[in-house]
């Protein structure tokens, strides 16, 4: 699958945020904030999948 620059930027932005949340969850393992971060990371993955599929469905460059 060949995708455009914008697709890559959306993806890498989400991935950076997800990594940040997972890193936070690891550093504070077992605590309340860690659970919140882990949950947030999961929600971000869902958001990323949705954002990418919406982009893909609308983007002529990705679908060429
Ligand atoms: Zn695209």
mmCIF file of N, CA and C and ligand atoms in Angstrom:
data_model
loop_
_atom_site.group_PDB
_atom_site.id
_atom_site.type_symbol
_atom_site.label_atom_id
_atom_site.label_comp_id
_atom_site.label_asym_id
_atom_site.label_seq_id
_atom_site.Cartn_x
_atom_site.Cartn_y
_atom_site.Cartn_z
ATOM 1 N N UNK A 1 0.840 -1.191 0.000
ATOM 2 C CA UNK A 1 0.000 0.000 0.000
ATOM 3 C C UNK A 1 0.877 1.244 0.000
ATOM 4 N N UNK A 2 0.650 2.075 -0.992
ATOM 5 C CA UNK A 2 1.430 3.298 -1.074
ATOM 6 C C UNK A 2 0.586 4.466 -0.573
ATOM 7 N N UNK A 3 1.098 5.167 0.437
ATOM 8 C CA UNK A 3 0.304 6.250 1.022
ATOM 9 C C UNK A 3 1.056 7.567 0.922
ATOM 10 N N UNK A 4 0.326 8.669 1.097
ATOM 11 C CA UNK A 4 0.921 9.992 0.924
ATOM 12 C C UNK A 4 1.631 10.485 2.192
ATOM 13 N N UNK A 5 2.299 11.632 2.091
ATOM 14 C CA UNK A 5 3.044 12.208 3.211
ATOM 15 C C UNK A 5 2.140 12.521 4.398
ATOM 16 N N UNK A 6 0.978 13.023 4.053
ATOM 17 C CA UNK A 6 0.028 13.397 5.104
ATOM 18 C C UNK A 6 -0.366 12.175 5.940
ATOM 19 N N UNK A 7 -0.577 11.068 5.259
ATOM 20 C CA UNK A 7 -0.902 9.808 5.935
ATOM 21 C C UNK A 7 0.222 9.456 6.926
ATOM 22 N N UNK A 8 1.459 9.568 6.461
ATOM 23 C CA UNK A 8 2.613 9.274 7.308
ATOM 24 C C UNK A 8 2.707 10.201 8.509
ATOM 25 N N UNK A 9 2.367 11.488 8.271
ATOM 26 C CA UNK A 9 2.432 12.450 9.384
ATOM 27 C C UNK A 9 1.353 12.168 10.427
ATOM 28 N N UNK A 10 0.159 11.828 9.973
ATOM 29 C CA UNK A 10 -0.919 11.488 10.910
ATOM 30 C C UNK A 10 -0.471 10.298 11.752
ATOM 31 N N UNK A 11 0.059 9.281 11.064
ATOM 32 C CA UNK A 11 0.476 8.060 11.731
ATOM 33 C C UNK A 11 1.608 8.307 12.726
ATOM 34 N N UNK A 12 2.635 9.039 12.300
ATOM 35 C CA UNK A 12 3.776 9.212 13.193
ATOM 36 C C UNK A 12 3.419 10.107 14.379
ATOM 37 N N UNK A 13 2.512 11.066 14.168
ATOM 38 C CA UNK A 13 2.051 11.896 15.284
ATOM 39 C C UNK A 13 1.349 11.072 16.348
ATOM 40 N N UNK A 14 0.442 10.213 15.904
ATOM 41 C CA UNK A 14 -0.257 9.345 16.856
ATOM 42 C C UNK A 14 0.714 8.390 17.535
ATOM 43 N N UNK A 15 1.623 7.828 16.759
ATOM 44 C CA UNK A 15 2.555 6.854 17.329
ATOM 45 C C UNK A 15 3.424 7.473 18.407
ATOM 46 N N UNK A 16 3.832 8.718 18.176
ATOM 47 C CA UNK A 16 4.641 9.415 19.177
ATOM 48 C C UNK A 16 3.844 9.603 20.471
ATOM 49 N N UNK A 17 2.599 10.032 20.351
ATOM 50 C CA UNK A 17 1.755 10.216 21.533
ATOM 51 C C UNK A 17 1.487 8.901 22.259
ATOM 52 N N UNK A 18 1.269 7.848 21.483
ATOM 53 C CA UNK A 18 1.018 6.534 22.073
ATOM 54 C C UNK A 18 2.252 6.056 22.843
ATOM 55 N N UNK A 19 3.426 6.214 22.222
ATOM 56 C CA UNK A 19 4.672 5.830 22.893
ATOM 57 C C UNK A 19 4.854 6.600 24.195
ATOM 58 N N UNK A 20 4.547 7.891 24.160
ATOM 59 C CA UNK A 20 4.672 8.726 25.337
ATOM 60 C C UNK A 20 3.772 8.207 26.462
ATOM 61 N N UNK A 21 2.538 7.890 26.124
ATOM 62 C CA UNK A 21 1.603 7.391 27.137
ATOM 63 C C UNK A 21 2.034 6.031 27.675
ATOM 64 N N UNK A 22 2.522 5.165 26.796
ATOM 65 C CA UNK A 22 2.966 3.845 27.240
ATOM 66 C C UNK A 22 4.197 3.961 28.124
ATOM 67 N N UNK A 23 5.079 4.878 27.791
ATOM 68 C CA UNK A 23 6.278 5.126 28.600
ATOM 69 C C UNK A 23 5.883 5.598 29.988
ATOM 70 N N UNK A 24 4.929 6.475 30.035
ATOM 71 C CA UNK A 24 4.411 6.981 31.303
ATOM 72 C C UNK A 24 3.792 5.844 32.117
ATOM 73 N N UNK A 25 3.015 5.000 31.449
ATOM 74 C CA UNK A 25 2.367 3.876 32.126
ATOM 75 C C UNK A 25 3.411 2.923 32.720
ATOM 76 N N UNK A 26 4.515 2.711 31.980
ATOM 77 C CA UNK A 26 5.568 1.811 32.480
ATOM 78 C C UNK A 26 6.300 2.392 33.684
ATOM 79 N N UNK A 27 6.571 3.677 33.608
ATOM 80 C CA UNK A 27 7.302 4.314 34.702
ATOM 81 C C UNK A 27 6.510 4.334 36.007
ATOM 82 N N UNK A 28 5.192 4.365 35.879
ATOM 83 C CA UNK A 28 4.351 4.464 37.077
ATOM 84 C C UNK A 28 3.480 3.224 37.221
ATOM 85 N N UNK A 29 4.066 2.084 36.880
ATOM 86 C CA UNK A 29 3.292 0.857 36.847
ATOM 87 C C UNK A 29 2.494 0.598 38.127
ATOM 88 N N UNK A 30 1.229 0.190 37.952
ATOM 89 C CA UNK A 30 0.393 -0.152 39.093
ATOM 90 C C UNK A 30 -0.354 1.018 39.707
ATOM 91 N N UNK A 31 0.051 2.232 39.373
ATOM 92 C CA UNK A 31 -0.600 3.401 39.966
ATOM 93 C C UNK A 31 -1.833 3.819 39.161
ATOM 94 N N UNK A 32 -2.635 4.670 39.751
ATOM 95 C CA UNK A 32 -3.819 5.187 39.054
ATOM 96 C C UNK A 32 -3.481 5.890 37.755
ATOM 97 N N UNK A 33 -2.552 6.849 37.782
ATOM 98 C CA UNK A 33 -2.187 7.548 36.541
ATOM 99 C C UNK A 33 -1.651 6.608 35.456
ATOM 100 N N UNK A 34 -0.958 5.543 35.871
ATOM 101 C CA UNK A 34 -0.441 4.585 34.887
ATOM 102 C C UNK A 34 -1.593 3.903 34.169
ATOM 103 N N UNK A 35 -2.626 3.538 34.923
ATOM 104 C CA UNK A 35 -3.791 2.903 34.305
ATOM 105 C C UNK A 35 -4.481 3.876 33.363
ATOM 106 N N UNK A 36 -4.539 5.132 33.766
ATOM 107 C CA UNK A 36 -5.145 6.152 32.910
ATOM 108 C C UNK A 36 -4.354 6.273 31.610
ATOM 109 N N UNK A 37 -3.020 6.261 31.718
ATOM 110 C CA UNK A 37 -2.178 6.370 30.518
ATOM 111 C C UNK A 37 -2.335 5.170 29.606
ATOM 112 N N UNK A 38 -2.408 3.989 30.206
ATOM 113 C CA UNK A 38 -2.575 2.779 29.400
ATOM 114 C C UNK A 38 -3.913 2.820 28.664
ATOM 115 N N UNK A 39 -4.941 3.287 29.351
ATOM 116 C CA UNK A 39 -6.255 3.405 28.725
ATOM 117 C C UNK A 39 -6.250 4.433 27.612
ATOM 118 N N UNK A 40 -5.534 5.527 27.853
ATOM 119 C CA UNK A 40 -5.428 6.595 26.858
ATOM 120 C C UNK A 40 -4.702 6.086 25.608
ATOM 121 N N UNK A 41 -3.645 5.312 25.835
ATOM 122 C CA UNK A 41 -2.887 4.754 24.707
ATOM 123 C C UNK A 41 -3.791 3.862 23.856
ATOM 124 N N UNK A 42 -4.628 3.082 24.524
ATOM 125 C CA UNK A 42 -5.544 2.200 23.811
ATOM 126 C C UNK A 42 -6.550 3.025 22.991
ATOM 127 N N UNK A 43 -7.089 4.065 23.624
ATOM 128 C CA UNK A 43 -8.048 4.936 22.932
ATOM 129 C C UNK A 43 -7.389 5.626 21.740
ATOM 130 N N UNK A 44 -6.100 6.008 21.903
ATOM 131 C CA UNK A 44 -5.378 6.672 20.811
ATOM 132 C C UNK A 44 -5.177 5.746 19.624
ATOM 133 N N UNK A 45 -4.964 4.450 19.916
ATOM 134 C CA UNK A 45 -4.807 3.496 18.818
ATOM 135 C C UNK A 45 -6.084 3.417 18.003
ATOM 136 N N UNK A 46 -7.218 3.410 18.720
ATOM 137 C CA UNK A 46 -8.513 3.368 18.035
ATOM 138 C C UNK A 46 -8.693 4.639 17.200
ATOM 139 N N UNK A 47 -8.350 5.789 17.806
ATOM 140 C CA UNK A 47 -8.458 7.064 17.089
ATOM 141 C C UNK A 47 -7.566 7.091 15.864
ATOM 142 N N UNK A 48 -6.360 6.556 16.015
ATOM 143 C CA UNK A 48 -5.418 6.541 14.896
ATOM 144 C C UNK A 48 -5.991 5.721 13.739
ATOM 145 N N UNK A 49 -6.509 4.537 14.067
ATOM 146 C CA UNK A 49 -7.074 3.681 13.023
ATOM 147 C C UNK A 49 -8.220 4.396 12.311
ATOM 148 N N UNK A 50 -9.034 5.085 13.098
ATOM 149 C CA UNK A 50 -10.167 5.790 12.504
ATOM 150 C C UNK A 50 -9.694 6.961 11.639
ATOM 151 N N UNK A 51 -8.757 7.750 12.180
ATOM 152 C CA UNK A 51 -8.253 8.908 11.435
ATOM 153 C C UNK A 51 -7.604 8.471 10.120
ATOM 154 N N UNK A 52 -6.833 7.380 10.177
ATOM 155 C CA UNK A 52 -6.156 6.916 8.963
ATOM 156 C C UNK A 52 -7.150 6.369 7.943
ATOM 157 N N UNK A 53 -8.159 5.671 8.420
ATOM 158 C CA UNK A 53 -9.100 5.117 7.445
ATOM 159 C C UNK A 53 -9.956 6.220 6.825
ATOM 160 N N UNK A 54 -10.300 7.241 7.624
ATOM 161 C CA UNK A 54 -11.037 8.387 7.060
ATOM 162 C C UNK A 54 -10.163 9.096 6.031
ATOM 163 N N UNK A 55 -8.906 9.337 6.407
ATOM 164 C CA UNK A 55 -7.996 9.985 5.466
ATOM 165 C C UNK A 55 -7.892 9.171 4.173
ATOM 166 N N UNK A 56 -7.659 7.889 4.340
ATOM 167 C CA UNK A 56 -7.463 7.025 3.183
ATOM 168 C C UNK A 56 -8.683 7.032 2.260
ATOM 169 N N UNK A 57 -9.855 7.032 2.869
ATOM 170 C CA UNK A 57 -11.065 6.986 2.041
ATOM 171 C C UNK A 57 -11.287 8.284 1.257
ATOM 172 N N UNK A 58 -10.679 9.374 1.739
ATOM 173 C CA UNK A 58 -10.891 10.669 1.083
ATOM 174 C C UNK A 58 -9.715 11.135 0.233
ATOM 175 N N UNK A 59 -8.577 10.481 0.392
ATOM 176 C CA UNK A 59 -7.355 10.986 -0.213
ATOM 177 C C UNK A 59 -7.091 10.348 -1.585
ATOM 178 N N UNK A 60 -6.950 11.226 -2.577
ATOM 179 C CA UNK A 60 -6.695 10.718 -3.928
ATOM 180 C C UNK A 60 -5.275 10.197 -4.074
ATOM 181 N N UNK A 61 -4.346 10.810 -3.332
ATOM 182 C CA UNK A 61 -2.945 10.377 -3.428
ATOM 183 C C UNK A 61 -2.754 8.971 -2.873
ATOM 184 N N UNK A 62 -3.420 8.705 -1.737
ATOM 185 C CA UNK A 62 -3.297 7.380 -1.133
ATOM 186 C C UNK A 62 -3.945 6.294 -1.994
ATOM 187 N N UNK A 63 -4.952 6.682 -2.751
ATOM 188 C CA UNK A 63 -5.725 5.678 -3.481
ATOM 189 C C UNK A 63 -5.354 5.544 -4.938
ATOM 190 N N UNK A 64 -4.297 6.209 -5.327
ATOM 191 C CA UNK A 64 -3.960 6.166 -6.758
ATOM 192 C C UNK A 64 -3.521 4.752 -7.149
HETATM 193 ZN ZN1 LIG B 1 -3.274 10.459 1.671
#
